[in-house]
């Protein structure tokens, strides 16, 4: 079986950084947001926050709340790795689908970080689908909470707080690999 370490958390909480830690350790990572971004491109849309969020909502409404996870499972199996990270779980139905597919080899890690800290990270990273002000981050938070992220965070196997230095956070994620 493939061991899965999946990350859930609000936007800019540290999911991508946690995934980068895994990647640096030679662990393959499937980014659930990439699945959405691929669909945005397939639809011929610009990769803005509004388009990315709209496509994410549309997929979940038309294909079910586990739509993105359904698209990730073949990618995980095709990777044929002993250990894989998943960046960006958004709902309990996704968690349930992953647990059904991978059983006890699936571990969900919730990354918790305060709004102000997350907004500072958004301003520093400069992605095309990022928010330009804290109110836009709050709107994105609400959209993702509407997808069921809060419930998914509550069912996590492990909770990590990310409100300090990058080095401290890296140590916390690295400890999960031991």
mmCIF file of C-alpha atoms in Angstrom:
data_model
loop_
_atom_site.group_PDB
_atom_site.id
_atom_site.type_symbol
_atom_site.label_atom_id
_atom_site.label_comp_id
_atom_site.label_asym_id
_atom_site.label_seq_id
_atom_site.Cartn_x
_atom_site.Cartn_y
_atom_site.Cartn_z
ATOM 1 C CA UNK A 1 0.000 0.000 0.000
ATOM 2 C CA UNK A 2 0.908 3.625 -0.389
ATOM 3 C CA UNK A 3 1.260 5.682 2.783
ATOM 4 C CA UNK A 4 -0.601 9.000 2.385
ATOM 5 C CA UNK A 5 -0.014 12.160 4.409
ATOM 6 C CA UNK A 6 -2.700 14.689 3.447
ATOM 7 C CA UNK A 7 -2.895 18.339 4.478
ATOM 8 C CA UNK A 8 -6.008 20.404 5.172
ATOM 9 C CA UNK A 9 -6.091 24.036 6.281
ATOM 10 C CA UNK A 10 -7.322 27.484 5.420
ATOM 11 C CA UNK A 11 -5.706 29.339 2.500
ATOM 12 C CA UNK A 12 -2.054 30.225 3.216
ATOM 13 C CA UNK A 13 -1.994 28.184 6.425
ATOM 14 C CA UNK A 14 1.085 26.279 5.267
ATOM 15 C CA UNK A 15 -0.204 23.334 3.210
ATOM 16 C CA UNK A 16 2.085 24.077 0.280
ATOM 17 C CA UNK A 17 5.066 24.601 2.559
ATOM 18 C CA UNK A 18 4.318 21.286 4.304
ATOM 19 C CA UNK A 19 4.177 19.674 0.868
ATOM 20 C CA UNK A 20 7.488 21.317 -0.048
ATOM 21 C CA UNK A 21 9.059 19.707 3.032
ATOM 22 C CA UNK A 22 7.865 16.319 1.782
ATOM 23 C CA UNK A 23 9.096 17.065 -1.728
ATOM 24 C CA UNK A 24 12.569 17.978 -0.424
ATOM 25 C CA UNK A 25 12.610 14.586 1.322
ATOM 26 C CA UNK A 26 11.940 12.882 -2.019
ATOM 27 C CA UNK A 27 8.238 12.266 -1.370
ATOM 28 C CA UNK A 28 5.846 12.795 -4.286
ATOM 29 C CA UNK A 29 3.031 15.292 -3.694
ATOM 30 C CA UNK A 30 -0.347 15.521 -5.390
ATOM 31 C CA UNK A 31 -1.734 19.067 -5.212
ATOM 32 C CA UNK A 32 -5.529 19.121 -5.217
ATOM 33 C CA UNK A 33 -5.477 22.777 -6.264
ATOM 34 C CA UNK A 34 -3.541 21.757 -9.386
ATOM 35 C CA UNK A 35 -6.513 19.583 -10.352
ATOM 36 C CA UNK A 36 -8.717 22.686 -10.193
ATOM 37 C CA UNK A 37 -6.136 24.819 -12.030
ATOM 38 C CA UNK A 38 -5.926 22.154 -14.778
ATOM 39 C CA UNK A 39 -9.698 22.395 -15.176
ATOM 40 C CA UNK A 40 -9.517 26.214 -15.292
ATOM 41 C CA UNK A 41 -7.023 25.966 -18.165
ATOM 42 C CA UNK A 42 -9.090 23.242 -19.871
ATOM 43 C CA UNK A 43 -12.067 25.629 -19.788
ATOM 44 C CA UNK A 44 -9.972 28.425 -21.293
ATOM 45 C CA UNK A 45 -10.232 30.695 -18.251
ATOM 46 C CA UNK A 46 -7.658 32.991 -16.677
ATOM 47 C CA UNK A 47 -6.142 31.543 -13.460
ATOM 48 C CA UNK A 48 -7.615 34.173 -11.118
ATOM 49 C CA UNK A 49 -8.926 33.527 -7.607
ATOM 50 C CA UNK A 50 -12.505 34.079 -8.796
ATOM 51 C CA UNK A 51 -12.164 31.640 -11.723
ATOM 52 C CA UNK A 52 -10.312 29.024 -9.691
ATOM 53 C CA UNK A 53 -12.869 29.236 -6.885
ATOM 54 C CA UNK A 54 -15.755 29.204 -9.325
ATOM 55 C CA UNK A 55 -14.477 26.113 -11.099
ATOM 56 C CA UNK A 56 -13.889 24.399 -7.740
ATOM 57 C CA UNK A 57 -17.441 25.157 -6.688
ATOM 58 C CA UNK A 58 -18.832 24.099 -10.068
ATOM 59 C CA UNK A 59 -17.017 20.732 -9.987
ATOM 60 C CA UNK A 60 -18.281 20.030 -6.466
ATOM 61 C CA UNK A 61 -21.866 21.001 -7.374
ATOM 62 C CA UNK A 62 -21.940 18.913 -10.563
ATOM 63 C CA UNK A 63 -19.786 15.918 -9.565
ATOM 64 C CA UNK A 64 -20.149 15.816 -5.774
ATOM 65 C CA UNK A 65 -18.200 17.240 -2.845
ATOM 66 C CA UNK A 66 -15.498 14.612 -3.405
ATOM 67 C CA UNK A 67 -15.028 15.503 -7.111
ATOM 68 C CA UNK A 68 -11.452 16.708 -6.741
ATOM 69 C CA UNK A 69 -10.439 13.692 -4.658
ATOM 70 C CA UNK A 70 -11.940 11.420 -7.333
ATOM 71 C CA UNK A 71 -9.620 13.050 -9.861
ATOM 72 C CA UNK A 72 -6.626 12.678 -7.524
ATOM 73 C CA UNK A 73 -6.919 8.956 -6.765
ATOM 74 C CA UNK A 74 -5.820 7.842 -10.271
ATOM 75 C CA UNK A 75 -2.860 10.260 -10.037
ATOM 76 C CA UNK A 76 -1.884 8.727 -6.692
ATOM 77 C CA UNK A 77 -2.117 5.191 -8.051
ATOM 78 C CA UNK A 78 -0.236 6.094 -11.249
ATOM 79 C CA UNK A 79 2.588 7.597 -9.190
ATOM 80 C CA UNK A 80 3.213 4.088 -7.768
ATOM 81 C CA UNK A 81 5.101 5.457 -4.749
ATOM 82 C CA UNK A 82 5.419 4.054 -1.223
ATOM 83 C CA UNK A 83 4.716 7.467 0.327
ATOM 84 C CA UNK A 84 2.723 10.376 -1.132
ATOM 85 C CA UNK A 85 1.644 13.760 0.172
ATOM 86 C CA UNK A 86 -1.675 15.347 -0.719
ATOM 87 C CA UNK A 87 -1.890 19.113 -0.589
ATOM 88 C CA UNK A 88 -5.309 20.666 -0.177
ATOM 89 C CA UNK A 89 -8.068 18.437 1.188
ATOM 90 C CA UNK A 90 -11.242 20.541 1.405
ATOM 91 C CA UNK A 91 -14.098 18.395 2.752
ATOM 92 C CA UNK A 92 -15.147 15.359 4.762
ATOM 93 C CA UNK A 93 -16.437 13.564 1.619
ATOM 94 C CA UNK A 94 -12.889 13.877 0.207
ATOM 95 C CA UNK A 95 -11.462 12.490 3.454
ATOM 96 C CA UNK A 96 -13.959 9.618 3.363
ATOM 97 C CA UNK A 97 -13.103 8.803 -0.252
ATOM 98 C CA UNK A 98 -9.373 8.785 0.497
ATOM 99 C CA UNK A 99 -9.912 6.623 3.598
ATOM 100 C CA UNK A 100 -12.032 4.226 1.532
ATOM 101 C CA UNK A 101 -9.303 4.021 -1.120
ATOM 102 C CA UNK A 102 -6.261 3.873 1.188
ATOM 103 C CA UNK A 103 -7.578 2.782 4.605
ATOM 104 C CA UNK A 104 -5.273 3.186 7.582
ATOM 105 C CA UNK A 105 -2.465 4.288 5.252
ATOM 106 C CA UNK A 106 -4.239 7.674 4.939
ATOM 107 C CA UNK A 107 -3.427 10.286 7.606
ATOM 108 C CA UNK A 108 -5.039 13.738 7.595
ATOM 109 C CA UNK A 109 -3.041 16.636 9.055
ATOM 110 C CA UNK A 110 -4.802 19.922 9.803
ATOM 111 C CA UNK A 111 -2.608 23.022 9.673
ATOM 112 C CA UNK A 112 -3.906 25.876 11.799
ATOM 113 C CA UNK A 113 -2.740 29.465 11.340
ATOM 114 C CA UNK A 114 -4.319 32.847 12.276
ATOM 115 C CA UNK A 115 -5.878 35.093 9.603
ATOM 116 C CA UNK A 116 -3.330 37.919 9.935
ATOM 117 C CA UNK A 117 -0.379 35.521 9.632
ATOM 118 C CA UNK A 118 -1.980 33.890 6.588
ATOM 119 C CA UNK A 119 -2.584 37.247 4.915
ATOM 120 C CA UNK A 120 1.075 38.238 5.381
ATOM 121 C CA UNK A 121 2.025 34.994 3.632
ATOM 122 C CA UNK A 122 -0.389 35.710 0.773
ATOM 123 C CA UNK A 123 1.206 39.110 0.220
ATOM 124 C CA UNK A 124 4.684 37.551 0.225
ATOM 125 C CA UNK A 125 4.030 34.651 -2.159
ATOM 126 C CA UNK A 126 2.360 36.526 -5.046
ATOM 127 C CA UNK A 127 0.485 33.702 -6.817
ATOM 128 C CA UNK A 128 -1.826 34.666 -9.702
ATOM 129 C CA UNK A 129 -4.880 33.326 -7.855
ATOM 130 C CA UNK A 130 -4.030 35.090 -4.572
ATOM 131 C CA UNK A 131 -6.108 37.708 -2.836
ATOM 132 C CA UNK A 132 -5.041 41.349 -2.885
ATOM 133 C CA UNK A 133 -6.498 42.405 0.476
ATOM 134 C CA UNK A 134 -7.536 40.794 3.751
ATOM 135 C CA UNK A 135 -11.245 41.123 2.906
ATOM 136 C CA UNK A 136 -10.677 39.041 -0.235
ATOM 137 C CA UNK A 137 -8.919 36.426 1.916
ATOM 138 C CA UNK A 138 -11.962 36.379 4.205
ATOM 139 C CA UNK A 139 -14.193 35.826 1.139
ATOM 140 C CA UNK A 140 -11.989 32.930 0.043
ATOM 141 C CA UNK A 141 -12.074 31.514 3.581
ATOM 142 C CA UNK A 142 -15.880 31.584 3.515
ATOM 143 C CA UNK A 143 -15.999 29.940 0.088
ATOM 144 C CA UNK A 144 -13.707 27.121 1.237
ATOM 145 C CA UNK A 145 -15.565 26.741 4.540
ATOM 146 C CA UNK A 146 -18.684 26.410 2.373
ATOM 147 C CA UNK A 147 -17.033 23.433 0.652
ATOM 148 C CA UNK A 148 -16.725 21.800 4.089
ATOM 149 C CA UNK A 149 -13.141 22.644 5.021
ATOM 150 C CA UNK A 150 -13.976 23.393 8.661
ATOM 151 C CA UNK A 151 -15.513 19.944 9.112
ATOM 152 C CA UNK A 152 -12.526 18.313 7.393
ATOM 153 C CA UNK A 153 -10.168 20.152 9.747
ATOM 154 C CA UNK A 154 -12.162 18.839 12.718
ATOM 155 C CA UNK A 155 -11.761 15.190 11.646
ATOM 156 C CA UNK A 156 -7.980 15.448 11.155
ATOM 157 C CA UNK A 157 -5.812 12.780 12.722
ATOM 158 C CA UNK A 158 -3.143 15.352 13.630
ATOM 159 C CA UNK A 159 -3.299 19.143 14.180
ATOM 160 C CA UNK A 160 -0.226 21.335 13.690
ATOM 161 C CA UNK A 161 -0.155 25.025 14.583
ATOM 162 C CA UNK A 162 1.795 27.162 12.128
ATOM 163 C CA UNK A 163 2.200 30.618 13.660
ATOM 164 C CA UNK A 164 5.940 30.854 14.217
ATOM 165 C CA UNK A 165 9.058 30.552 12.055
ATOM 166 C CA UNK A 166 9.424 28.556 8.874
ATOM 167 C CA UNK A 167 12.189 26.541 10.548
ATOM 168 C CA UNK A 168 9.906 25.550 13.445
ATOM 169 C CA UNK A 169 7.127 24.566 11.047
ATOM 170 C CA UNK A 170 9.558 22.540 8.921
ATOM 171 C CA UNK A 171 10.652 20.655 12.046
ATOM 172 C CA UNK A 172 7.024 19.851 12.912
ATOM 173 C CA UNK A 173 6.347 18.474 9.420
ATOM 174 C CA UNK A 174 9.630 16.550 9.323
ATOM 175 C CA UNK A 175 8.717 14.906 12.636
ATOM 176 C CA UNK A 176 5.626 13.424 10.953
ATOM 177 C CA UNK A 177 7.882 11.469 8.614
ATOM 178 C CA UNK A 178 9.697 9.598 11.365
#
